[in-house]
Coordinates of C-alpha atoms in Angstrom, one line a residue:
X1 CA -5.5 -4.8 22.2
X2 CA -4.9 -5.4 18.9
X3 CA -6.4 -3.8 15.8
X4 CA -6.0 -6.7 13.1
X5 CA -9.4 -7.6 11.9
X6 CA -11.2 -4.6 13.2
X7 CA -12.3 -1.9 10.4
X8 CA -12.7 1.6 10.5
X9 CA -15.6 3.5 11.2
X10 CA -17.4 5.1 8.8
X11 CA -17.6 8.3 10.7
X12 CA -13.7 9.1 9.2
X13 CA -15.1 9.2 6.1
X14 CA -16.3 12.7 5.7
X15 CA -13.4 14.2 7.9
X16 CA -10.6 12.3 5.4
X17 CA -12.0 13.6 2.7
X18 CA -12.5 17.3 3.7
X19 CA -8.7 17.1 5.2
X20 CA -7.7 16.2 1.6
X21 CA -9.4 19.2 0.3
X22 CA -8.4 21.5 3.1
X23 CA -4.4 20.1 2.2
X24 CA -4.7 20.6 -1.7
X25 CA -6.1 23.8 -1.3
X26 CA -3.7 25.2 0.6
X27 CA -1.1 23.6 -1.4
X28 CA -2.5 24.6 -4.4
X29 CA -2.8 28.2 -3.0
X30 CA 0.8 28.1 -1.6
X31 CA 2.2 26.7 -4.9
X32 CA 0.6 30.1 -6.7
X33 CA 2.4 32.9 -4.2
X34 CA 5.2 34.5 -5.7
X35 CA 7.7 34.0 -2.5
X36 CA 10.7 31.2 -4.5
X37 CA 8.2 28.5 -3.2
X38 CA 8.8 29.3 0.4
X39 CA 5.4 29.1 1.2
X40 CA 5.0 25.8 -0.9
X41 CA 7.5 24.0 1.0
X42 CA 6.6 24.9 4.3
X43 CA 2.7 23.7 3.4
X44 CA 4.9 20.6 2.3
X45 CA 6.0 19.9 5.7
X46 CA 3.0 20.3 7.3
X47 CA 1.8 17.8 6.0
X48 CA 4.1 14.8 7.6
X49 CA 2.9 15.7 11.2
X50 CA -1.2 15.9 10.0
X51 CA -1.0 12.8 8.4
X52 CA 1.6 11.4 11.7
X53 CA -1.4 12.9 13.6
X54 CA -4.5 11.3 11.5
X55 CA -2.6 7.7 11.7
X56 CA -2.3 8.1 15.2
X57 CA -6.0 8.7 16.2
X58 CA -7.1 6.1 13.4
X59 CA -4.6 3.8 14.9
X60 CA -6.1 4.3 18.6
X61 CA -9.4 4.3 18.0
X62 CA -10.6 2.9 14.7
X63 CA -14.3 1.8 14.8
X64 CA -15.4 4.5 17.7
X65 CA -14.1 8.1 16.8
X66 CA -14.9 11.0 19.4
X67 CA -15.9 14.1 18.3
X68 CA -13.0 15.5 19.0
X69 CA -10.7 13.1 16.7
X70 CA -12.9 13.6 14.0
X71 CA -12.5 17.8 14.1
X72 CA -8.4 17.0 14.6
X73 CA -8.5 15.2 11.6
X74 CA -10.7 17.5 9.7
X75 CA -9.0 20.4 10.8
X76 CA -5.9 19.4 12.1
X77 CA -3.9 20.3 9.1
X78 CA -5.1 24.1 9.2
X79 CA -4.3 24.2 13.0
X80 CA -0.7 23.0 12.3
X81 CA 0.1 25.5 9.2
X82 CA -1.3 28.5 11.8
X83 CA 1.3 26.5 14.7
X84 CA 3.8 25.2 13.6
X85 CA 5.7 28.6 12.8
X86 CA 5.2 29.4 16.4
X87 CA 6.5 26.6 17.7
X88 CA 10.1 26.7 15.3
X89 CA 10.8 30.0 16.7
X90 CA 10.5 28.6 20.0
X91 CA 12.2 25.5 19.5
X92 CA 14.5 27.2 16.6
X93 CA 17.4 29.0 19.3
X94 CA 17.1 26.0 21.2
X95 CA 18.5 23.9 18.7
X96 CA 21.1 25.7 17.9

């Protein structure tokens, strides 16, 4: 089915713009600690799979959001920077 012509619900609204806020706190936040920007970088690169994430649900369902794609894009970019060390040092030896 395609998505040409159809627009996007209204319901993304509030979630977009409280992800935004969530992301340039905590890069704001990051970009403050005193670590050689460690911390700055790594809130950098969570941000590729949110937004990977947010396109994807947009993408799949655009005019009827569930509740639950509305609280992953609201929150989804707090739920990665808490994962996503986890999952390096799991993947991390397998790489190499």
């Amino acid at each position: 089915m395609s998505t040409i012509g159809r627009r996007l619900s209204g319901k993304y609204r509030s979630p977009l713009r409280d992800s935004l806020i969530l992301q340039a706190f905590f890069l704001f936040v990051s970009w403050l600690a005193l670590d050689g920007g460690m911390m700055f970088r790594y809130s950098l690169l969570v941000l590729a799979p949110n937004w990977a994430l947010i396109l994807l649900i947009i993408l799949r369902r655009p005019t009827e959001p569930t509740p639950l794609d509305l609280k992953v894009v609201r929150f989804g970019y707090l739920a990665l920077w808490i994962l996503l060390p986890g999952v390096s040092l799991l993947v991390g030896p397998l790489i190499d």
